[in-house]
Amino acid sequence: MELLCTVLAVAGFLGTVAGADLQINSPFEGLLQLAAEKNDSLCHGHLGLVQNAMQNKEMWALKIFDSSGQPTPGFIFGNNFWLGSLTECEDVNLKLQAGVASPLKTHFIVANFRHNATIQELTGLQNEDLVTLGLCLPRSCGPEAVQPMLAALFDGGAQPLALQRKMDLSLRLTNVRGVEDNSDWLLSFKFITVMSILGLALALCVAGWIYDQTVWQPLQNERKLLANKKANNNEGVEQFHLLVEENQACKLTMSESRALHYRQSWFGKLLMCFSVSANTRALMNPIISSDSVKCIHGLRFLGMGWIIMVHTIFYLADYADNRVQAFRMAEGFAVQVVANSTLSVDTFFFISGFLVAYLYYKGEQKTRVLEKGMPARAKLILNTKRFFLMVAKRFIRLTPVYMMMVGILDVNQTKYSRTSVFNTTETAHNTCSKFWWRNLLYINNVYSRDEMVGSFEIN
């Protein structure tokens, strides 16, 4: 039914403007002319009110016009952003210091078009033919009301803009959306789920830190003290005599006895896994075990820094209006570290394969000791169990953090899809709810990029 209404509305507009051959400087002017000719809805009436106020040079109406997007220089060079000013549009709703206050509440609308211009220089990136138009409009002109008007203005090969006529440019409307943070996404299931898990992780970090500082570290200090006492006393821990400041004999105290016999529970071990201080000590510890491959740590650090730098540049392409210039700069020698960025991923492929092989052969000696005297069937069962345990260990180690990154990406892109005038090439907020299970099973790379959640930046 909605589709039928949209088609009829577009047909009505096309019938109205047929033969009129509109020639306008900005899409906003085209909407004003269409509203003046049609004038059969609240949106049209409010646009007519804006047009009359513009003729009277009223500040609020001029702000609405000034904050709406129009063709900008650099189209041949790849500038497809006709964004306008979201901030100025929001300022219309504020009380003016001078002049007449706006009788209309405004909001910002973003419309996306596909162009067919062959004159524009291309770089091979996605969405190079996507034109983004920002419009400041009365609140009565929602996306449903604006879409048939823009379709009537540009579809069918119409070229009302001067830029279109000079460059033989046609625009095809793809979608219209509002840009407004009404915060209803905060009540979505995915946001509540992600925030609940993050909150639980934060609570475990705090609890782990408290447990580490109040229970575990004091016990460790007591054990170190006992070890020092025992080392200085040949008679053992039970009957040692260690002179203190008061030159008195010191016997085994209750706390020292507890330190000797304390056994950490599974819950205590769980809390220690989340202890911020314990993990910080482990990460910052410069001492490396003798059986580790030291150069791997350097490769991992440099490779991760390389990947972060390159992906930061890659994602700027969605918001750059000079992609051609960026690609020309990439041909220089100094930028080859970015141009050959695929090698940064290959570095981690090498590290992963090397460590799997290294750890396997490192444990092979222990396995051979266990296999001595075993029948062939028992060896097969042992090796099968060993293989699945190795896979399960890596799955359990990687999957929780990986899936949390998928959830955070989904929530983040959901917010920006509603509050940003820009469009992103990847749309995790649309694909995650459908295909998240592929990431869970690590088979997402088998499918096309349009169906992937997160694409290469987290895979």
C-alpha angles and dihedrals in degrees: 000000000000090000091052091050091050092050092049091048092051090047090051092052092046090052090050097050097036109125092007092103095203116215112192139161097219137019089242090063089051091054090051091052093047091049091050091052096044105029097164102124141051090256091055091048093052092048088052088052089053091050093052091048090050090054088053090050093239111173098228092054093046089052091054090052094043094050094052117095128250136173111300131201120273101050094139088050092055104271104145096156115114092165109149116195122303091185094054091048091054089048090064088071091058123089110266120234090217133018133024117326117240113266089201132067112226137204136183124256126194120203124189125208136182114224129204099207113142091186093074116098111243132210101188096252124134122268094019089142094050115114116197117205124188121203131186107212141162114275090247087068101075125170091271091056096041098048097070090045093053091043090054091047099051112013123093094046094294115161108194096152122082090229090056094052095047094048099031089242125168124191127208116197113231105172145342124211139172123244108217133120104225089162094226088127087068088073094052120118094240094052093048091047095049094045091047092053092046090048091051091049091050091049090051090050091054093044091047092051091050092048091048094050099040103034116012102040094047089051091050091050091051091050091051090050091050091049090053091048092050091049089055095046124062092192094071134244098298098064107020124143116206118174115233131188093286090051089238129135115260119208131194108292128210092253090052091050090051091050090054096050101033115122118192114237124225089256091053090051089050092052091049089056088062097039108127094204094048093048091046091052090050094048095046096043107119093195112101124195116252094240095055125097103243099196090061090070091055092047091050094050095046093042093051092049089049093050094049092049094048095046090050089057094044093055092051087070090079090061103032121110093190104053092143091058090048092053092049090052089051089065091068123098095243092059097050089102086068098036090055094043094133087079089066089064091044087057090063091045088057094046092049095049093043094051093047091053093042094051091045095055090040090060094039092086092058090047092054090054090053093046095056110120093003120135118243093256093054091048090052092051092047094050092045090051090047092052095050092045089053091051093044092050093054092043092052092045096050107029103069093053092040094052091046088056089051090051094047090049090051093050092044094051091044089059095046093045087063102036106033128078090212128086123223124218091225118058107193090160088067101038103038097073090052105037108023091114090065089062090048090056093040093236098112093107089064091069132069120279092248089065098042122107109224096350115213101340095078101017 
